[in-house]
Amino acid sequence: MGAVCDLEPDVPGLARACAECVVRNRAVCRVLSPDQLSELARMSVTREYRPGQVIIGDEETADFVATIQSGAVKLVKTLTDGRQQIVGLLFASDFLGKAYAERWNVTAEAATAVRLCGFPAKHFHEFLSRHPALEAALFAAMLDELDSARDWMVLLGRKSAREKVATFFTRLARRALDNECSAGSGTAVFELPMGRGDIADYLGLTIETVSRQITALKTSGMIRILPGRSVMVGDVERLARAADGDSS
Amino acid sequence: MGAVCDLEPDVPGLARACAECVVRNRAVCRVLSPDQLSELARMSVTREYRPGQVIIGDEETADFVATIQSGAVKLVKTLTDGRQQIVGLLFASDFLGKAYAERWNVTAEAATAVRLCGFPAKHFHEFLSRHPALEAALFAAMLDELDSARDWMVLLGRKSAREKVATFFTRLARRALDNECSAGSGTAVFELPMGRGDIADYLGLTIETVSRQITALKTSGMIRILPGRSVMVGDVERLARAADGDSS
DNA sequence: CGCCTGTTTGATCTACCTCAACTGCTGTGG
DNA sequence: CCACAGCAGTTGAGGTAGATCAAACAGGCG
């Protein structure tokens, strides 16, 4: 999982779209050779979405898959009476869409502005069957998703509101540190990829509780809210401790 | 996903262990030919566990994978302070163990008495690489697990205690109906695969709340508790409605 | 019979939800 | 330029579902 700054300067023979792609060395397509990449690039289509826009609906058959180039995508499940739960959050370089699955039973929605590098499902599958390395990469990505889904189950089932919010911020902070290559200064700054409502749906809480817990973290000096939707975490490890029930 | 009663009477050339295997037409190995099955069978080892016994510990490297022949296996995650959450429940014919993953970061524990058909991870991976059909089956199984993990996230994050318990019983009831081939009579009888404590850890509740909700369902006539750990659900669809917030 | 473990039932307590009002921001129109 | 919606977020007051603490109640088993 190389960080953004690992980007090699120039790879000869690379398709133009991919040469300019910010996520090409982190997304699943990193395992492909320049030739293979060119072939894949030929069937790719860039798609853009505004915040809140539905990318793949609940009951639709997923007729395309994609790599996220920028932005955040939320995977939402809704109960008949309107309650909803965000069951996954995908960021730049993550893969969106189930290879092999017939039905897509969550709604994928743009949390921020999103740019996708999309492929028609049919062609992609055909391509996949000829490239075991890509298949393996997808498999691995799937396993990671399963893993984080299970981590999230612990959060939803067993953590307090405080711990939930702290966990969420810790994850975002760690992600920011990884991407910025700011070698472990312990201080992270990142932008919240969504509003209070979505955070609540992600953490299994209400808007009000999320808001209160954020101000509580603010008051205890663990986070600082910057203008816009940015957050500064002074000591990520301290926040991480709060996220796991350390009551100090 | 054929039910148990689909078992074909006799397949010539089948390895003895597999010929007797109750789950051979439901487990991932169903996609193999008799010859391939024999090869796989040669490296298999039957393992047995008592309820509560740890099958694969949290920090261990998973050096073997397995198909569950009978019993129920729970996948548990534990917080540093002892709180725990069951993040998966596996039954007969389910696959246990992450193909490809280096580290297994949940604890797999026998919920009931369990019999496994196990394979050394190393040999299994080698075998896997030569049999794409099996690989695809595993991939599909993985996707199913991801799907149910996400369903469970909705339950943990958004459902009331009543709905949680009703959902749990509905799932067991549906499973029982599938296996018994009792063509949609709507009435299911099944055995609880675990005690109140484990149910609580599965649903993100306490023992007491689980107990109270069970008696509530009993009083409202949706379930009946039979001697032992058996449960009878008169009208599975009615229970399913209660599981999704239908307040009647 | 009495012990042990698992379950039920009861009485209280509290974390989080609910309902409601208020703040601050951003854009729109007079 | 200010008035004023309209929306996202915060803050407050009170209610409640579920947790916690505690005790009674099984059923198996020596």
Short mmCIF file of C-alpha atoms in Angstrom, two decimals, chain B residues 3-4 44 56 61 64 99 110 121 123 149 153 163 169 177 182 187 190 196-197 200 208-209 233-234 241:
data_model
loop_
_atom_site.label_atom_id
_atom_site.label_comp_id
_atom_site.label_asym_id
_atom_site.label_seq_id
_atom_site.Cartn_x
_atom_site.Cartn_y
_atom_site.Cartn_z
CA ALA B 3 -30.52 -28.46 0.57
CA VAL B 4 -29.32 -31.55 2.40
CA SER B 44 -7.76 -33.58 4.59
CA ILE B 56 -7.95 -20.37 15.62
CA THR B 61 -1.13 -17.26 11.73
CA PHE B 64 -5.00 -24.42 8.20
CA ALA B 99 -7.57 -18.09 1.76
CA ALA B 110 -16.61 -23.62 18.62
CA ALA B 121 -3.12 -23.92 4.45
CA HIS B 123 -1.22 -27.41 0.48
CA ALA B 149 -21.57 -8.76 7.62
CA MET B 153 -24.09 -3.83 10.63
CA GLU B 163 -35.92 -6.45 16.27
CA PHE B 169 -34.49 -16.16 15.21
CA LEU B 177 -36.48 -24.53 6.62
CA SER B 182 -40.14 -28.86 4.59
CA THR B 187 -43.40 -23.44 10.63
CA PHE B 190 -34.50 -25.47 15.24
CA ARG B 196 -27.83 -16.35 26.00
CA GLY B 197 -24.40 -14.90 26.55
CA ALA B 200 -25.99 -11.17 23.47
CA GLU B 208 -30.64 -9.87 30.46
CA THR B 209 -32.02 -7.91 27.54
CA VAL B 233 -41.49 -20.59 15.12
CA GLY B 234 -45.10 -20.91 14.09
CA ARG B 241 -42.01 -8.72 9.90
#
